[in-house]
mmCIF file of C-alpha atoms in Angstrom:
data_model
loop_
_atom_site.group_PDB
_atom_site.id
_atom_site.type_symbol
_atom_site.label_atom_id
_atom_site.label_comp_id
_atom_site.label_asym_id
_atom_site.label_seq_id
_atom_site.Cartn_x
_atom_site.Cartn_y
_atom_site.Cartn_z
ATOM 1 C CA MET A 1 -81.411 70.803 -94.774
ATOM 2 C CA ARG A 2 -79.805 73.990 -93.483
ATOM 3 C CA ILE A 3 -76.419 75.260 -94.306
ATOM 4 C CA SER A 4 -74.079 73.898 -91.570
ATOM 5 C CA VAL A 5 -70.373 73.017 -91.075
ATOM 6 C CA PHE A 6 -71.199 69.414 -91.099
ATOM 7 C CA LEU A 7 -70.773 67.222 -94.210
ATOM 8 C CA PHE A 8 -74.524 65.905 -93.709
ATOM 9 C CA PHE A 9 -75.856 69.062 -95.449
ATOM 10 C CA SER A 10 -73.574 68.422 -98.305
ATOM 11 C CA ALA A 11 -75.752 65.450 -99.251
ATOM 12 C CA PHE A 12 -78.744 67.762 -100.010
ATOM 13 C CA ILE A 13 -76.721 69.254 -102.951
ATOM 14 C CA ILE A 14 -77.497 68.114 -106.527
ATOM 15 C CA SER A 15 -75.814 64.811 -107.273
ATOM 16 C CA CYS A 16 -73.519 63.936 -110.142
ATOM 17 C CA THR A 17 -70.404 61.945 -111.415
ATOM 18 C CA ASP A 18 -67.519 61.249 -113.707
ATOM 19 C CA SER A 19 -67.238 59.359 -116.887
ATOM 20 C CA PRO A 20 -69.723 56.304 -117.283
ATOM 21 C CA THR A 21 -68.830 52.632 -117.410
ATOM 22 C CA PHE A 22 -71.037 50.752 -119.630
ATOM 23 C CA PHE A 23 -71.625 47.013 -119.508
ATOM 24 C CA SER A 24 -69.031 44.628 -120.768
ATOM 25 C CA LYS A 25 -70.178 41.594 -122.556
ATOM 26 C CA ASN A 26 -69.814 39.552 -119.362
ATOM 27 C CA GLN A 27 -71.732 42.134 -117.266
ATOM 28 C CA LYS A 28 -74.612 42.303 -119.757
ATOM 29 C CA SER A 29 -75.029 38.522 -119.668
ATOM 30 C CA LYS A 30 -75.577 38.757 -115.909
ATOM 31 C CA SER A 31 -77.973 41.494 -116.355
ATOM 32 C CA GLU A 32 -79.864 39.387 -118.922
ATOM 33 C CA ILE A 33 -80.026 36.672 -116.274
ATOM 34 C CA ALA A 34 -81.253 38.905 -113.638
ATOM 35 C CA GLN A 35 -83.731 40.416 -115.831
ATOM 36 C CA LYS A 36 -85.376 37.165 -116.669
ATOM 37 C CA LYS A 37 -85.830 36.645 -112.936
ATOM 38 C CA TYR A 38 -88.089 39.698 -113.034
ATOM 39 C CA ILE A 39 -89.938 38.859 -116.065
ATOM 40 C CA ASN A 40 -90.311 35.129 -115.370
ATOM 41 C CA GLU A 41 -92.983 33.484 -117.509
ATOM 42 C CA LYS A 42 -95.410 36.337 -117.919
ATOM 43 C CA GLU A 43 -96.292 37.619 -121.307
ATOM 44 C CA LEU A 44 -96.318 41.442 -121.422
ATOM 45 C CA LEU A 45 -96.734 43.175 -124.746
ATOM 46 C CA ILE A 46 -95.281 46.555 -124.922
ATOM 47 C CA PRO A 47 -95.290 48.644 -128.059
ATOM 48 C CA LYS A 48 -91.799 48.611 -129.676
ATOM 49 C CA ALA A 49 -91.971 52.282 -130.371
ATOM 50 C CA GLU A 50 -92.471 52.829 -126.561
ATOM 51 C CA ILE A 51 -89.563 50.646 -125.632
ATOM 52 C CA LYS A 52 -87.354 52.284 -127.958
ATOM 53 C CA SER A 53 -88.236 55.764 -126.973
ATOM 54 C CA ILE A 54 -87.369 54.918 -123.302
ATOM 55 C CA GLN A 55 -84.095 53.303 -124.177
ATOM 56 C CA LYS A 56 -83.075 56.298 -126.423
ATOM 57 C CA TYR A 57 -83.874 58.783 -123.659
ATOM 58 C CA PHE A 58 -82.010 56.927 -120.747
ATOM 59 C CA LYS A 59 -78.934 56.027 -122.961
ATOM 60 C CA LYS A 60 -78.533 59.713 -123.697
ATOM 61 C CA PHE A 61 -79.358 60.464 -120.106
ATOM 62 C CA VAL A 62 -76.417 58.296 -118.897
ATOM 63 C CA ARG A 63 -73.916 59.298 -121.579
ATOM 64 C CA LYS A 64 -74.491 63.064 -121.536
ATOM 65 C CA LYS A 65 -74.236 63.375 -117.890
ATOM 66 C CA SER A 66 -71.592 60.699 -117.236
ATOM 67 C CA PHE A 67 -74.054 59.312 -114.903
ATOM 68 C CA ASN A 68 -72.647 57.276 -112.046
ATOM 69 C CA GLY A 69 -75.058 54.793 -110.431
ATOM 70 C CA SER A 70 -78.027 52.644 -111.269
ATOM 71 C CA ILE A 71 -81.180 53.101 -113.225
ATOM 72 C CA ALA A 72 -84.259 50.768 -113.771
ATOM 73 C CA VAL A 73 -87.517 51.410 -115.593
ATOM 74 C CA ALA A 74 -90.443 48.892 -115.486
ATOM 75 C CA LYS A 75 -93.940 48.583 -116.657
ATOM 76 C CA LYS A 76 -96.305 46.473 -114.556
ATOM 77 C CA GLY A 77 -93.217 44.996 -112.894
ATOM 78 C CA GLU A 78 -91.445 44.070 -116.074
ATOM 79 C CA ILE A 79 -88.123 45.679 -116.787
ATOM 80 C CA VAL A 80 -87.999 47.701 -119.913
ATOM 81 C CA PHE A 81 -84.604 49.274 -119.287
ATOM 82 C CA ASP A 82 -81.953 48.938 -116.793
ATOM 83 C CA THR A 83 -78.109 49.952 -116.380
ATOM 84 C CA ILE A 84 -75.355 50.124 -113.864
ATOM 85 C CA SER A 85 -72.918 52.865 -114.806
ATOM 86 C CA GLY A 86 -69.821 54.368 -113.353
ATOM 87 C CA TYR A 87 -67.829 53.690 -110.170
ATOM 88 C CA SER A 88 -68.141 52.659 -106.511
ATOM 89 C CA ASN A 89 -64.799 54.723 -106.137
ATOM 90 C CA VAL A 90 -64.548 57.309 -108.900
ATOM 91 C CA LYS A 91 -60.870 58.308 -108.178
ATOM 92 C CA ARG A 92 -59.652 54.703 -107.908
ATOM 93 C CA ARG A 93 -61.799 53.700 -110.882
ATOM 94 C CA ILE A 94 -63.411 50.822 -109.047
ATOM 95 C CA LYS A 95 -66.487 49.845 -110.968
ATOM 96 C CA LEU A 96 -69.905 49.520 -109.504
ATOM 97 C CA LYS A 97 -71.149 45.889 -109.534
ATOM 98 C CA GLU A 98 -74.444 44.166 -109.916
ATOM 99 C CA ASN A 99 -74.823 43.793 -106.032
ATOM 100 C CA SER A 100 -73.598 47.223 -105.160
ATOM 101 C CA VAL A 101 -75.840 49.278 -102.799
ATOM 102 C CA GLN A 102 -75.829 52.821 -101.826
ATOM 103 C CA GLN A 103 -77.762 54.931 -99.356
ATOM 104 C CA ILE A 104 -81.225 55.623 -100.733
ATOM 105 C CA ALA A 105 -81.699 58.386 -98.124
ATOM 106 C CA SER A 106 -85.382 59.724 -97.856
ATOM 107 C CA ILE A 107 -86.562 57.028 -100.266
ATOM 108 C CA THR A 108 -86.378 55.001 -96.924
ATOM 109 C CA LYS A 109 -89.411 57.080 -95.769
ATOM 110 C CA PRO A 110 -91.957 55.064 -98.048
ATOM 111 C CA ILE A 111 -90.424 51.870 -96.570
ATOM 112 C CA THR A 112 -90.952 53.102 -92.920
ATOM 113 C CA ALA A 113 -94.486 54.187 -93.853
ATOM 114 C CA THR A 114 -95.138 50.749 -95.482
ATOM 115 C CA VAL A 115 -94.312 49.005 -92.132
ATOM 116 C CA ILE A 116 -96.307 51.412 -90.031
ATOM 117 C CA LEU A 117 -99.311 50.744 -92.213
ATOM 118 C CA GLN A 118 -98.815 47.071 -92.043
ATOM 119 C CA LEU A 119 -98.862 47.267 -88.304
ATOM 120 C CA ALA A 120 -101.961 49.307 -88.395
ATOM 121 C CA GLY A 121 -103.542 46.600 -90.620
ATOM 122 C CA GLU A 122 -102.616 43.907 -88.129
ATOM 123 C CA GLY A 123 -104.172 45.986 -85.245
ATOM 124 C CA LYS A 124 -101.009 46.597 -83.518
ATOM 125 C CA LEU A 125 -101.514 50.406 -83.760
ATOM 126 C CA LYS A 126 -103.793 52.988 -85.067
ATOM 127 C CA ILE A 127 -102.560 55.780 -87.214
ATOM 128 C CA THR A 128 -104.799 58.286 -84.821
ATOM 129 C CA ASP A 129 -102.775 57.108 -81.802
ATOM 130 C CA THR A 130 -100.693 59.738 -80.146
ATOM 131 C CA ILE A 131 -96.988 58.857 -80.262
ATOM 132 C CA THR A 132 -96.546 59.049 -76.377
ATOM 133 C CA LYS A 133 -98.670 55.731 -76.216
ATOM 134 C CA TYR A 134 -95.419 54.170 -77.575
ATOM 135 C CA LEU A 135 -92.741 56.561 -76.759
ATOM 136 C CA THR A 136 -93.788 57.046 -73.175
ATOM 137 C CA GLU A 137 -90.748 59.014 -72.023
ATOM 138 C CA LEU A 138 -91.373 61.951 -74.393
ATOM 139 C CA PRO A 139 -92.562 65.276 -72.712
ATOM 140 C CA GLU A 140 -96.177 65.917 -72.234
ATOM 141 C CA ASN A 141 -96.602 68.133 -75.310
ATOM 142 C CA TYR A 142 -95.782 65.231 -77.564
ATOM 143 C CA SER A 143 -99.090 63.648 -76.645
ATOM 144 C CA GLN A 144 -100.869 65.946 -78.995
ATOM 145 C CA VAL A 145 -98.872 64.388 -81.934
ATOM 146 C CA THR A 146 -100.417 61.372 -83.736
ATOM 147 C CA ILE A 147 -98.708 58.810 -85.796
ATOM 148 C CA LYS A 148 -100.688 60.187 -88.818
ATOM 149 C CA HIS A 149 -99.149 63.595 -88.135
ATOM 150 C CA LEU A 150 -95.678 61.943 -88.386
ATOM 151 C CA LEU A 151 -96.493 60.037 -91.589
ATOM 152 C CA SER A 152 -97.921 63.121 -93.325
ATOM 153 C CA HIS A 153 -95.333 65.595 -91.975
ATOM 154 C CA ARG A 154 -97.918 67.626 -89.997
ATOM 155 C CA SER A 155 -96.410 67.193 -86.608
ATOM 156 C CA GLY A 156 -94.920 70.721 -86.348
ATOM 157 C CA LEU A 157 -91.751 69.255 -84.912
ATOM 158 C CA SER A 158 -88.364 70.798 -85.553
ATOM 159 C CA GLN A 159 -85.533 68.932 -87.337
ATOM 160 C CA TYR A 160 -83.394 66.847 -85.023
ATOM 161 C CA TYR A 161 -80.162 67.795 -86.715
ATOM 162 C CA TYR A 162 -80.776 71.432 -85.777
ATOM 163 C CA TYR A 163 -80.842 70.860 -82.118
ATOM 164 C CA CYS A 164 -78.412 67.856 -82.094
ATOM 165 C CA ASP A 165 -76.042 70.176 -83.701
ATOM 166 C CA HIS A 166 -76.211 72.582 -80.751
ATOM 167 C CA LEU A 167 -76.738 70.246 -77.929
ATOM 168 C CA ILE A 168 -74.453 67.356 -78.696
ATOM 169 C CA ASP A 169 -70.747 68.058 -78.094
ATOM 170 C CA ASP A 170 -69.029 64.719 -79.047
ATOM 171 C CA ARG A 171 -69.642 64.490 -82.746
ATOM 172 C CA LYS A 172 -66.763 61.990 -83.299
ATOM 173 C CA HIS A 173 -69.155 59.171 -82.432
ATOM 174 C CA LEU A 174 -72.369 58.201 -84.126
ATOM 175 C CA ILE A 175 -75.758 58.858 -82.443
ATOM 176 C CA TYR A 176 -78.835 56.769 -82.791
ATOM 177 C CA ASN A 177 -82.553 57.066 -82.540
ATOM 178 C CA ASP A 178 -82.477 56.481 -78.925
ATOM 179 C CA THR A 179 -79.840 59.143 -78.484
ATOM 180 C CA VAL A 180 -82.148 61.739 -80.084
ATOM 181 C CA LEU A 181 -85.081 60.574 -77.902
ATOM 182 C CA CYS A 182 -83.063 61.229 -74.909
ATOM 183 C CA VAL A 183 -82.193 64.781 -76.244
ATOM 184 C CA MET A 184 -85.921 65.287 -76.836
ATOM 185 C CA ASN A 185 -86.899 63.973 -73.332
ATOM 186 C CA PHE A 186 -84.306 66.068 -71.546
ATOM 187 C CA HIS A 187 -84.253 69.323 -73.556
ATOM 188 C CA ASN A 188 -87.770 69.338 -75.032
ATOM 189 C CA PRO A 189 -86.902 71.343 -78.220
ATOM 190 C CA ASP A 190 -89.395 73.938 -79.257
ATOM 191 C CA PRO A 191 -91.835 72.764 -82.073
ATOM 192 C CA ASN A 192 -92.306 75.011 -84.990
ATOM 193 C CA PHE A 193 -95.981 74.983 -84.687
ATOM 194 C CA LYS A 194 -98.975 73.025 -83.143
ATOM 195 C CA PRO A 195 -99.497 69.610 -84.456
ATOM 196 C CA GLY A 196 -102.060 69.276 -87.449
ATOM 197 C CA LYS A 197 -101.704 73.120 -88.277
ATOM 198 C CA LYS A 198 -99.863 72.636 -91.646
ATOM 199 C CA TYR A 199 -97.458 70.620 -93.552
ATOM 200 C CA ASN A 200 -93.615 70.891 -93.042
ATOM 201 C CA TYR A 201 -91.476 68.218 -94.266
ATOM 202 C CA CYS A 202 -89.348 67.028 -91.212
ATOM 203 C CA ASN A 203 -86.979 64.080 -90.840
ATOM 204 C CA THR A 204 -87.689 63.951 -87.157
ATOM 205 C CA ASN A 205 -91.091 62.457 -88.057
ATOM 206 C CA TYR A 206 -89.702 59.228 -89.541
ATOM 207 C CA LEU A 207 -86.985 58.887 -86.899
ATOM 208 C CA LEU A 208 -89.777 58.598 -84.401
ATOM 209 C CA LEU A 209 -91.844 56.171 -86.536
ATOM 210 C CA ALA A 210 -88.797 53.951 -86.734
ATOM 211 C CA SER A 211 -88.634 54.121 -82.921
ATOM 212 C CA ILE A 212 -92.277 53.277 -82.740
ATOM 213 C CA ILE A 213 -91.743 50.355 -84.952
ATOM 214 C CA GLU A 214 -88.999 49.066 -82.574
ATOM 215 C CA VAL A 215 -91.154 49.242 -79.514
ATOM 216 C CA ILE A 216 -94.047 47.556 -81.032
ATOM 217 C CA GLU A 217 -92.023 44.659 -82.659
ATOM 218 C CA SER A 218 -89.390 44.593 -79.751
ATOM 219 C CA GLU A 219 -86.696 44.314 -82.464
ATOM 220 C CA SER A 220 -84.333 46.682 -84.242
ATOM 221 C CA TYR A 221 -85.601 48.784 -87.172
ATOM 222 C CA ALA A 222 -82.935 47.008 -89.320
ATOM 223 C CA ASN A 223 -84.414 43.516 -88.351
ATOM 224 C CA VAL A 224 -88.077 44.540 -88.752
ATOM 225 C CA ILE A 225 -87.235 45.982 -92.398
ATOM 226 C CA LYS A 226 -85.431 42.814 -93.325
ATOM 227 C CA LYS A 227 -88.275 40.497 -92.221
ATOM 228 C CA ARG A 228 -91.298 42.468 -93.487
ATOM 229 C CA ILE A 229 -89.762 44.108 -96.547
ATOM 230 C CA LEU A 230 -86.403 42.810 -97.829
ATOM 231 C CA ASP A 231 -87.035 39.182 -97.334
ATOM 232 C CA LYS A 232 -90.666 39.474 -98.709
ATOM 233 C CA CYS A 233 -89.434 41.358 -101.856
ATOM 234 C CA GLY A 234 -86.370 39.126 -102.473
ATOM 235 C CA MET A 235 -84.095 42.106 -101.944
ATOM 236 C CA GLN A 236 -81.116 39.929 -101.260
ATOM 237 C CA ASN A 237 -78.342 42.632 -101.514
ATOM 238 C CA SER A 238 -80.297 45.496 -99.593
ATOM 239 C CA PHE A 239 -80.104 46.277 -96.004
ATOM 240 C CA VAL A 240 -80.371 48.766 -93.299
ATOM 241 C CA PHE A 241 -76.935 49.253 -91.839
ATOM 242 C CA ASP A 242 -76.742 48.897 -88.086
ATOM 243 C CA PHE A 243 -73.605 50.487 -87.081
ATOM 244 C CA ARG A 244 -73.630 49.124 -83.533
ATOM 245 C CA GLU A 245 -73.820 45.434 -84.765
ATOM 246 C CA ASP A 246 -72.560 45.176 -88.410
ATOM 247 C CA THR A 247 -69.190 45.645 -90.018
ATOM 248 C CA VAL A 248 -69.320 47.565 -93.332
ATOM 249 C CA PRO A 249 -70.607 45.236 -95.948
ATOM 250 C CA SER A 250 -68.339 44.697 -98.996
ATOM 251 C CA ASN A 251 -71.173 45.772 -101.323
ATOM 252 C CA LEU A 252 -71.846 49.163 -99.690
ATOM 253 C CA VAL A 253 -71.054 52.022 -101.787
ATOM 254 C CA TYR A 254 -70.341 55.554 -100.524
ATOM 255 C CA GLY A 255 -71.451 58.822 -102.022
ATOM 256 C CA HIS A 256 -69.043 61.302 -103.795
ATOM 257 C CA THR A 257 -68.530 65.030 -103.478
ATOM 258 C CA ILE A 258 -68.600 67.293 -106.569
ATOM 259 C CA TRP A 259 -64.691 66.832 -106.373
ATOM 260 C CA ASN A 260 -65.136 63.095 -106.485
ATOM 261 C CA LYS A 261 -63.981 62.575 -102.812
ATOM 262 C CA LEU A 262 -65.793 59.836 -101.023
ATOM 263 C CA PHE A 263 -68.088 61.008 -98.171
ATOM 264 C CA GLU A 264 -67.288 59.504 -94.906
ATOM 265 C CA PHE A 265 -69.959 58.484 -92.325
ATOM 266 C CA ASP A 266 -70.601 61.131 -89.635
ATOM 267 C CA TYR A 267 -72.326 61.304 -86.294
ATOM 268 C CA LEU A 268 -75.898 61.472 -87.706
ATOM 269 C CA ASP A 269 -75.473 58.238 -89.833
ATOM 270 C CA GLY A 270 -76.593 56.043 -87.088
ATOM 271 C CA ILE A 271 -80.104 57.477 -87.143
ATOM 272 C CA VAL A 272 -82.655 55.408 -89.201
ATOM 273 C CA GLY A 273 -86.218 55.619 -90.460
ATOM 274 C CA ASP A 274 -85.715 58.934 -92.303
ATOM 275 C CA LYS A 275 -83.018 57.396 -94.142
ATOM 276 C CA GLY A 276 -80.659 54.259 -93.654
ATOM 277 C CA LEU A 277 -81.736 51.808 -96.281
ATOM 278 C CA PHE A 278 -78.863 50.715 -98.761
ATOM 279 C CA SER A 279 -80.187 49.283 -102.123
ATOM 280 C CA ASN A 280 -79.943 49.614 -105.939
ATOM 281 C CA ALA A 281 -82.434 50.412 -108.677
ATOM 282 C CA LYS A 282 -83.172 46.930 -109.612
ATOM 283 C CA GLU A 283 -83.961 45.844 -106.068
ATOM 284 C CA MET A 284 -86.140 48.827 -105.573
ATOM 285 C CA LEU A 285 -88.181 47.529 -108.504
ATOM 286 C CA LEU A 286 -88.667 44.293 -106.523
ATOM 287 C CA PHE A 287 -90.092 46.398 -103.730
ATOM 288 C CA ASP A 288 -92.338 48.247 -106.152
ATOM 289 C CA LYS A 289 -93.469 45.079 -107.827
ATOM 290 C CA THR A 290 -94.225 43.447 -104.499
ATOM 291 C CA LEU A 291 -96.036 46.490 -103.197
ATOM 292 C CA ASN A 292 -98.204 46.683 -106.441
ATOM 293 C CA SER A 293 -99.165 42.981 -106.099
ATOM 294 C CA GLY A 294 -100.761 43.660 -102.701
ATOM 295 C CA GLU A 295 -98.519 41.394 -100.824
ATOM 296 C CA LEU A 296 -97.312 44.306 -98.537
ATOM 297 C CA LEU A 297 -100.425 46.524 -98.352
ATOM 298 C CA ASN A 298 -104.054 45.923 -99.614
ATOM 299 C CA ASP A 299 -105.417 48.205 -102.172
ATOM 300 C CA SER A 300 -107.456 50.320 -99.779
ATOM 301 C CA THR A 301 -104.262 50.964 -97.629
ATOM 302 C CA LYS A 302 -102.264 51.908 -100.619
ATOM 303 C CA LYS A 303 -104.989 54.184 -101.849
ATOM 304 C CA LEU A 304 -104.745 55.847 -98.462
ATOM 305 C CA ALA A 305 -100.909 56.197 -98.544
ATOM 306 C CA PHE A 306 -101.135 57.534 -102.157
ATOM 307 C CA THR A 307 -103.834 60.127 -101.370
ATOM 308 C CA PRO A 308 -102.766 63.709 -100.481
ATOM 309 C CA HIS A 309 -103.029 64.446 -96.802
ATOM 310 C CA ASN A 310 -101.983 68.204 -97.234
ATOM 311 C CA LYS A 311 -103.352 70.882 -99.447
ATOM 312 C CA MET A 312 -102.058 70.744 -102.939
ATOM 313 C CA LYS A 313 -99.575 73.564 -103.407
ATOM 314 C CA HIS A 314 -98.089 74.227 -106.831
ATOM 315 C CA GLY A 315 -99.500 70.884 -107.938
ATOM 316 C CA LYS A 316 -97.546 69.060 -105.066
ATOM 317 C CA SER A 317 -98.616 67.419 -101.864
ATOM 318 C CA TYR A 318 -97.730 64.621 -99.387
ATOM 319 C CA GLY A 319 -99.519 61.489 -98.672
ATOM 320 C CA LEU A 320 -98.542 58.937 -95.986
ATOM 321 C CA GLY A 321 -94.829 58.355 -96.735
ATOM 322 C CA TRP A 322 -94.996 59.471 -100.380
ATOM 323 C CA ARG A 323 -94.766 62.764 -102.302
ATOM 324 C CA ILE A 324 -97.712 63.391 -104.644
ATOM 325 C CA LYS A 325 -97.609 65.496 -107.934
ATOM 326 C CA LYS A 326 -100.374 66.375 -110.254
ATOM 327 C CA HIS A 327 -99.383 66.036 -113.898
ATOM 328 C CA GLU A 328 -101.438 67.623 -116.675
ATOM 329 C CA LYS A 329 -101.106 64.568 -118.962
ATOM 330 C CA LEU A 330 -100.254 61.713 -116.696
ATOM 331 C CA GLY A 331 -102.369 62.639 -113.711
ATOM 332 C CA LYS A 332 -101.311 61.583 -110.243
ATOM 333 C CA ILE A 333 -97.676 60.844 -109.825
ATOM 334 C CA VAL A 334 -96.382 59.107 -106.719
ATOM 335 C CA TYR A 335 -92.799 59.366 -105.787
ATOM 336 C CA HIS A 336 -89.952 60.220 -103.322
ATOM 337 C CA THR A 337 -86.536 61.831 -103.684
ATOM 338 C CA GLY A 338 -83.545 61.139 -101.461
ATOM 339 C CA TRP A 339 -80.445 63.096 -100.956
ATOM 340 C CA TRP A 340 -77.704 62.298 -98.356
ATOM 341 C CA HIS A 341 -73.963 62.289 -98.385
ATOM 342 C CA GLY A 342 -73.300 62.529 -102.008
ATOM 343 C CA ASN A 343 -76.243 60.221 -102.982
ATOM 344 C CA ARG A 344 -79.023 61.790 -105.098
ATOM 345 C CA ASN A 345 -82.017 59.492 -105.947
ATOM 346 C CA ILE A 346 -85.650 59.497 -107.214
ATOM 347 C CA TYR A 347 -88.258 56.832 -107.297
ATOM 348 C CA ILE A 348 -91.289 57.648 -109.479
ATOM 349 C CA LYS A 349 -94.525 55.668 -109.956
ATOM 350 C CA ILE A 350 -96.916 56.710 -112.700
ATOM 351 C CA PRO A 351 -100.220 54.897 -111.952
ATOM 352 C CA LYS A 352 -101.880 56.012 -115.277
ATOM 353 C CA ASN A 353 -99.647 53.850 -117.405
ATOM 354 C CA ASP A 354 -98.127 51.525 -114.800
ATOM 355 C CA TYR A 355 -94.610 52.644 -115.255
ATOM 356 C CA THR A 356 -92.027 52.894 -112.384
ATOM 357 C CA ILE A 357 -88.569 54.674 -112.740
ATOM 358 C CA VAL A 358 -85.744 54.411 -110.149
ATOM 359 C CA ILE A 359 -82.636 56.527 -110.568
ATOM 360 C CA LEU A 360 -80.046 56.127 -107.815
ATOM 361 C CA SER A 361 -76.749 58.046 -108.106
ATOM 362 C CA ASN A 362 -73.734 57.847 -105.828
ATOM 363 C CA SER A 363 -72.200 61.091 -106.837
ATOM 364 C CA LEU A 364 -72.945 64.714 -106.842
ATOM 365 C CA ARG A 365 -71.450 65.182 -110.197
ATOM 366 C CA GLY A 366 -73.566 64.278 -113.244
ATOM 367 C CA SER A 367 -77.042 63.370 -111.716
ATOM 368 C CA LYS A 368 -78.940 66.688 -112.132
ATOM 369 C CA TYR A 369 -82.201 66.010 -113.628
ATOM 370 C CA ASN A 370 -85.638 67.638 -114.309
ATOM 371 C CA MET A 371 -88.523 65.555 -113.132
ATOM 372 C CA ASN A 372 -90.743 67.132 -115.658
ATOM 373 C CA ASP A 373 -88.448 66.300 -118.456
ATOM 374 C CA ILE A 374 -88.359 62.650 -117.243
ATOM 375 C CA LEU A 375 -92.190 62.404 -117.088
ATOM 376 C CA GLU A 376 -92.306 63.885 -120.550
ATOM 377 C CA GLN A 377 -90.622 60.752 -121.830
ATOM 378 C CA PHE A 378 -93.699 58.631 -120.697
ATOM 379 C CA GLU A 379 -96.384 60.823 -122.315
ATOM 380 C CA PHE A 380 -96.936 58.279 -125.011
ATOM 381 C CA ASP A 381 -99.423 58.954 -128.025
ATOM 382 C CA ILE A 382 -101.952 56.396 -129.033
ATOM 383 C CA SER A 383 -100.101 56.150 -132.370
ATOM 384 C CA LEU A 384 -97.264 54.319 -130.536
ATOM 385 C CA ASN A 385 -99.561 51.557 -129.502
ATOM 386 C CA ILE A 386 -100.301 50.502 -133.051
ATOM 387 C CA ASP A 387 -96.743 49.021 -133.501
ATOM 388 C CA LYS A 388 -96.906 45.990 -131.219
ATOM 389 C CA PRO A 389 -93.977 43.584 -130.713
ATOM 390 C CA SER A 390 -94.564 40.256 -132.268
ATOM 391 C CA SER A 391 -93.053 38.265 -129.383
ATOM 392 C CA PRO A 392 -93.313 38.477 -125.407
ATOM 393 C CA LEU A 393 -90.978 41.137 -123.799
ATOM 394 C CA PHE A 394 -88.954 38.356 -122.116
ATOM 395 C CA LYS A 395 -87.470 37.096 -125.374
ATOM 396 C CA LYS A 396 -85.811 40.692 -125.791
ATOM 397 C CA ASP A 397 -82.789 42.363 -124.247
ATOM 398 C CA TYR A 398 -83.606 45.892 -122.899
ATOM 399 C CA SER A 399 -80.562 46.155 -120.592
ATOM 400 C CA MET A 400 -78.185 48.984 -121.304
ATOM 401 C CA LYS A 401 -75.862 48.667 -124.215
#
């Protein structure tokens, strides 16, 4: 994001928060119940030393940073650590709840990509299709842009908020995907380069993908995500907020500035696909578990999504909806970050040892982290595997204490 007078850029600053609120006994009991729903009847043996190491690191992570938000860590879909810490309103000291959800920002992109790949698997589109096949009102030069270009950020298009900033006078009212499409149709903003030439991360790509989803399914993006993702994954508290139809849900949590002031919605918040999903760490693990199971995408499609579709640069690349990182010890890391309006988030998958880490913070204060430092905690030695727990994981309590 660029520096601008609008609050939306502030969301791309590093997130943090004030002093943490740890579980009371009653809250912990609810966490245990929720955790058993994840673990169910499966027996998964994880080395005690491995669990202890993860718990120790994230307890310190929360306390030292006065972390505000939710964190969940799982191995093969089974929760090893989870916590909800802090406030939905820091200044008023209103605590976060089990069902609280926040803007996950660009972590919405893997969700959007998943639906596009589902539609491809159903024969409703091809990723080699040009986008004007579905968005027929776009200017002629858009006919060179394919769905795959959008997924992999190789479209060459410019950021929609750059030209909306200059071309839209009324910023007191929200704009939506179709508003931006009208701007593109009428003004035909200059691209940065020809499609396919190189990688350039661009939120416009995922706005357009959301609009393509709406055209194909003849439903709003919010409804499609609910039916294809949230309902299938059991994400009962999560939603894409449709400002045109919905009142603000009681469990929606706003982000905070570095001064602990709440971010208000601004005129760009009606745009979805690149952002727009509200969720929490535990419910994102439900998505992760369902994705891993093959219920959302088959193995070959997931492999395609998790494969770099751009040249590796400084050990990083981008697949189809996912960031890719090469790690010296852990191999391929599949992940995505998300910053918007005081929310700073990261969702990490480590295929080599089947760990998933979700860290969602609704404050700019206290959520600074170093990804390499987090990954270092999962470089387990063989010696740790000698000490096996004598009972299945579901008989233990690994929630935050």
